[in-house]
Coordinates of C-alpha atoms and ligand atoms in Angstrom, one line a residue:
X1 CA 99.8 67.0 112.3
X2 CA 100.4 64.6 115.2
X3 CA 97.7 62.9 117.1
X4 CA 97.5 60.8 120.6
X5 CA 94.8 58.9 120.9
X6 CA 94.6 56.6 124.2
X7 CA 92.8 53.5 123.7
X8 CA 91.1 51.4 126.8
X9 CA 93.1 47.9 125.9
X10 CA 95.1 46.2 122.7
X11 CA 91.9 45.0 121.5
X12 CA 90.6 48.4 121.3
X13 CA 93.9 49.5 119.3
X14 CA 93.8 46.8 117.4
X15 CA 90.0 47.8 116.2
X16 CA 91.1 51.8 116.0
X17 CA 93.9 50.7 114.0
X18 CA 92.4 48.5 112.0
X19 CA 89.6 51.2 111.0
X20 CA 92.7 53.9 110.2
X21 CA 94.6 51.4 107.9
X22 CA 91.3 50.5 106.3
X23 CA 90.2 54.1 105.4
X24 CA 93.9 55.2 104.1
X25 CA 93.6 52.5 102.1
X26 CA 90.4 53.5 100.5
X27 CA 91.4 56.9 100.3
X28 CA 94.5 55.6 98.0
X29 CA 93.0 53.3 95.7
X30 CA 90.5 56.2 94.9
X31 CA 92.5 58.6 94.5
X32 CA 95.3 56.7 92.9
X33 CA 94.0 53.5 92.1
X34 CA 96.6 51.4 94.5
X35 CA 97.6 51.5 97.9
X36 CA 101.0 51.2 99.7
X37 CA 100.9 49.5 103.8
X38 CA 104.0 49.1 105.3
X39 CA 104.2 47.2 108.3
X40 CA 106.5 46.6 111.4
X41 CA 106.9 43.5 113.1
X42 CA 106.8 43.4 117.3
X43 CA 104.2 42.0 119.4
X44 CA 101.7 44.9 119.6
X45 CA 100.6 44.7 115.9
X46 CA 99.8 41.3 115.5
X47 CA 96.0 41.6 116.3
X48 CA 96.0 44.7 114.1
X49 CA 97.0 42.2 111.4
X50 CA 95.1 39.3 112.4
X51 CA 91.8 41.4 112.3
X52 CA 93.0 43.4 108.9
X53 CA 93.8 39.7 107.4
X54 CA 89.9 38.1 108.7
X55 CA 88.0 40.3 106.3
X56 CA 86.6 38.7 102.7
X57 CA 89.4 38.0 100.0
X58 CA 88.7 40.3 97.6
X59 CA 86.9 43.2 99.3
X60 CA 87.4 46.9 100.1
X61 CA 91.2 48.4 99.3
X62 CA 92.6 44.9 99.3
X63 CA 93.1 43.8 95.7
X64 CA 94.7 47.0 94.7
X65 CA 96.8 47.1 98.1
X66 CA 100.5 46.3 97.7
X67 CA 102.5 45.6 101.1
X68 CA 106.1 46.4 102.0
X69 CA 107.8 45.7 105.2
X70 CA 109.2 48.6 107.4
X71 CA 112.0 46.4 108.6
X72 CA 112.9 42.5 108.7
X73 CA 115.1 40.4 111.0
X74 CA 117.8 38.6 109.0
X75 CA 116.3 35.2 109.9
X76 CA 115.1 32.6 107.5
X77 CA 111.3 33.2 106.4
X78 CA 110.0 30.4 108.8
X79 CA 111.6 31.4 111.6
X80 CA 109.4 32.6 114.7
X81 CA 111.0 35.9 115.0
X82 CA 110.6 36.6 111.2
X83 CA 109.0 39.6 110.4
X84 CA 107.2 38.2 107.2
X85 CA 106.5 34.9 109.4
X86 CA 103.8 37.2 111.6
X87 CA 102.4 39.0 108.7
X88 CA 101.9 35.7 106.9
X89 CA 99.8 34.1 109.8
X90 CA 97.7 37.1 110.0
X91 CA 97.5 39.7 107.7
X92 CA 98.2 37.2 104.6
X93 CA 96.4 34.4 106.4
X94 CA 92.9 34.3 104.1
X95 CA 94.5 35.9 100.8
X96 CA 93.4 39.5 100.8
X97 CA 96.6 40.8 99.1
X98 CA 97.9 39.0 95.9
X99 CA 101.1 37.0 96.3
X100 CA 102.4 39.5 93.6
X101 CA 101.7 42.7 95.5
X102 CA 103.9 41.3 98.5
X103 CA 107.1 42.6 98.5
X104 CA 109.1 40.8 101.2
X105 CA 112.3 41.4 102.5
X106 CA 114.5 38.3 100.9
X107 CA 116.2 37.0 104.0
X108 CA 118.2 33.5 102.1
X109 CA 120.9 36.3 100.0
X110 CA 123.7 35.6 102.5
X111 CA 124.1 39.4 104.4
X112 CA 121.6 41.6 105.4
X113 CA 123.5 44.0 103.2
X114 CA 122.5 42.2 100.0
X115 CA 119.1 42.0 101.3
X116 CA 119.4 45.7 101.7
X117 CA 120.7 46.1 98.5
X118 CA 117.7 43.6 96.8
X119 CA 115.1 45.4 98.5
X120 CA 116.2 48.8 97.6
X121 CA 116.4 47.9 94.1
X122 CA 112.8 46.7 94.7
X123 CA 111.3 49.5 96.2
X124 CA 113.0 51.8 93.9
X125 CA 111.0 49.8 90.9
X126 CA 107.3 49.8 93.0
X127 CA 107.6 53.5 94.3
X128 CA 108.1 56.9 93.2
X129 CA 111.5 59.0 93.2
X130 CA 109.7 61.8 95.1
X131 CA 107.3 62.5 97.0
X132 CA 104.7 61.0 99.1
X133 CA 105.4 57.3 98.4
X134 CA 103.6 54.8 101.0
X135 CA 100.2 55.5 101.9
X136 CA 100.3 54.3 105.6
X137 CA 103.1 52.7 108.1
X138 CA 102.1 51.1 111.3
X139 CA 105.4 51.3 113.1
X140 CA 106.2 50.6 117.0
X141 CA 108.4 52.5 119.5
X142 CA 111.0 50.3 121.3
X143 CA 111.4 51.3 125.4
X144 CA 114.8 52.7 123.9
X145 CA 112.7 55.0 121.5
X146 CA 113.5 52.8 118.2
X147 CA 111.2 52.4 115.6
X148 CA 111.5 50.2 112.6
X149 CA 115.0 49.1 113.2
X150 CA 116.9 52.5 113.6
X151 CA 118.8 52.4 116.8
X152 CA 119.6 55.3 118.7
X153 CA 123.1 56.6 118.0
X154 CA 122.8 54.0 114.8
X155 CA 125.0 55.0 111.8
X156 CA 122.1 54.4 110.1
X157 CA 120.4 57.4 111.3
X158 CA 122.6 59.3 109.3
X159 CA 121.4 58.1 105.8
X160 CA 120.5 60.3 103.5
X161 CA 121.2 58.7 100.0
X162 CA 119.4 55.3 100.8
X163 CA 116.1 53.8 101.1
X164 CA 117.2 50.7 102.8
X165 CA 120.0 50.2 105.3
X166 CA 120.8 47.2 107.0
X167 CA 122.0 46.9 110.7
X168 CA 125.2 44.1 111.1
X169 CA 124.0 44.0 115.0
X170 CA 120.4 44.9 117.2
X171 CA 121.3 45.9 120.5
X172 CA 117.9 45.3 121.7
X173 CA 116.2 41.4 121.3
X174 CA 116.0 39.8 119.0
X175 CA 119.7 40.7 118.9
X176 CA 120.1 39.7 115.2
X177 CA 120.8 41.7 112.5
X178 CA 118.2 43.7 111.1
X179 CA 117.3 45.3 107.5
X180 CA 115.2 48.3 107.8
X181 CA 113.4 51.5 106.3
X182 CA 115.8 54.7 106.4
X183 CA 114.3 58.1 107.3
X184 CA 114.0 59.3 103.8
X185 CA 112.0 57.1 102.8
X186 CA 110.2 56.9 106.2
X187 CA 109.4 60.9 105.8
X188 CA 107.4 60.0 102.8
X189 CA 104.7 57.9 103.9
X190 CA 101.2 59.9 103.9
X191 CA 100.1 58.7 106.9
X192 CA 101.8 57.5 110.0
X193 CA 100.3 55.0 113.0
X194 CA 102.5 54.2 116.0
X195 CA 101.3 51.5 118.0
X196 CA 102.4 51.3 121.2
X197 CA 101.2 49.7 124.5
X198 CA 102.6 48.5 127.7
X199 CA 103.9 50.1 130.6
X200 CA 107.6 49.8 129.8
X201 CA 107.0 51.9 127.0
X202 CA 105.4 54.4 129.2
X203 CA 108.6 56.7 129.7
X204 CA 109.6 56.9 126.3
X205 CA 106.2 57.9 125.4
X206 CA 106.5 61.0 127.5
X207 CA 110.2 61.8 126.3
X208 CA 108.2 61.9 122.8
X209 CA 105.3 63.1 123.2
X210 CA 104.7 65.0 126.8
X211 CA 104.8 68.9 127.3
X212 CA 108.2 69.4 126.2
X213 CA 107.5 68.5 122.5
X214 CA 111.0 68.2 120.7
X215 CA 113.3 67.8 124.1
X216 CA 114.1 64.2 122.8
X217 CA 114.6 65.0 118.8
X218 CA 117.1 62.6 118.8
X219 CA 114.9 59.5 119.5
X220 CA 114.7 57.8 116.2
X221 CA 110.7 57.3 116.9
X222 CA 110.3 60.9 117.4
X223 CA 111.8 61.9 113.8
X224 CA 109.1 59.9 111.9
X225 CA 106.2 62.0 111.1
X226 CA 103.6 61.7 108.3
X227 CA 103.4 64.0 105.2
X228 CA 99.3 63.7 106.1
X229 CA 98.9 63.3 109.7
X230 CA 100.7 61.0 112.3
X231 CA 98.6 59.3 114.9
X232 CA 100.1 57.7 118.3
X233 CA 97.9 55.2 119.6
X234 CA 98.6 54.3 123.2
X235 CA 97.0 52.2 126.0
X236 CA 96.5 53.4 129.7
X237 CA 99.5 51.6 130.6
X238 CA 101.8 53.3 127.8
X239 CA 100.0 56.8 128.1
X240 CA 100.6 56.6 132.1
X241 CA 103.2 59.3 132.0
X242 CA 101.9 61.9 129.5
X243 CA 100.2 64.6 131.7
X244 CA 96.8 65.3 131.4
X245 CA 95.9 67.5 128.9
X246 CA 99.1 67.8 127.7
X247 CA 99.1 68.6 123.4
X248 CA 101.3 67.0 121.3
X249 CA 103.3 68.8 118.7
Ligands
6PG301 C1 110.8 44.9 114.8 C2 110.2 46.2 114.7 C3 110.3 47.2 115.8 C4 109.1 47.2 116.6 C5 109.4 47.8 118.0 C6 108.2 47.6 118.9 O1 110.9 44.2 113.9 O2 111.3 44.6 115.9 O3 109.6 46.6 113.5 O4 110.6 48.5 115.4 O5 108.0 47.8 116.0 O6 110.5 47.1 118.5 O7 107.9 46.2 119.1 P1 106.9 45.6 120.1 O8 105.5 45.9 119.5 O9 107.2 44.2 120.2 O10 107.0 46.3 121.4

């Protein structure tokens, strides 16, 4: 099931979001005693992260939450465009996840292939074979309809056998090169949240998601759906060109 859901600003997505990855959460650890997040990097979900990071240390989901990263840039840890860098400052900031449940993408191993390599090894020991395997995702939608760090027209698109792929080059900034989630592991995360605001994104949000549902299957962000439910959340400024009234897929 895909849902849009246009809020008034980024705070407000930041709060809706928030409340979403909160109550998948929950809804793992009861039913399965531990929760997966996966997270993005980009600029949209760092509030997300900075208000999922405030709560009290040892509350709610958070001590039986384990977090994974959708994709990394192959910079060093410290480095301001590091993926694990924003997550730290925010989401890790106050402690709520154990050091032990954080499964970072190791970025000092030389290539982005062995980091590949290191973190499908990794995963392959934290998740199951098959089936549902990460509770929830926040991912973001590039104005070039990316999403984690699958390109269009990528090679890596075309993975079938792997969890993890790395990308030698990003064509869009930061222009380094990237590890990232492939689709099939990406098709087995329960629940799905795309964040995406700003008007530049606007036109890719209606090749995605406007009337004519599938016209753009080939946009990476448009093959990731949820085994539970996938939710867009847009501001004005991204929703500008979806039509009024118009139903997502
Ligand atoms: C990354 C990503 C990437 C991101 C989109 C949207 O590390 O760059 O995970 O897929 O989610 O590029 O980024 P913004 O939120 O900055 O627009």
């Amino acid at each position: 099931m895909r849902r849009v859901r246009i809020v008034r600003d980024p705070s407000e997505l930041a709060e809706a979001a928030a409340a979403e990855v909160e109550s998948a959460l929950s809804e793992a650890v009861a039913a399965r005693g531990r929760a997966i997040l996966a997270v993005s990097g980009g600029a949209t979900p760092r509030e997300l992260y900075r208000r999922l990071g405030a709560g009290t240390p040892g509350s709610g989901p958070w001590p039986a939450t384990h977090l994974i990263w959708v994709d990394e840039r192959f910079v060093p840890s410290g480095a301001p465009d590091s993926n694990y860098r924003l997550v730290r400052e925010t989401l890790l900031a106050r402690g709520r996840i154990a050091p032990e449940n954080v499964h970072r993408v190791e970025t000092d191993t030389g290539t982005p292939e062995a980091s590949a390599r290191l973190y499908e090894a990794m995963l392959r020991s934290l998740l199951p074979p098959t089936g549902p395997a990460v509770d929830v995702a926040v991912l973001g939608a590039g104005p070039d309809g990316h999403t984690a760090s699958l390109f269009p027209g990528a090679p890596q698109l075309e993975i079938r056998d792997r969890w993890v792929a790395a990308v030698p080059q990003s064509p869009q900034p930061p222009k380094v090169p990237r590890v990232t989630l492939t689709f099939p592991l990406l098709a087995r995360v329960r629940r799905v949240l795309f964040l995406v605001s700003g008007a530049e994104k606007a036109p890719v949000v209606a090749r995605i998601l406007g009337p004519a549902v599938g016209s753009d299957p080939l946009l990476p962000a448009a093959r990731v759906d949820g085994v539970g439910s996938t939710e867009w959340m847009l501001d004005p400024a991204a929703a500008a060109q979806l039509e009024r009234g118009s139903s997502p897929g």
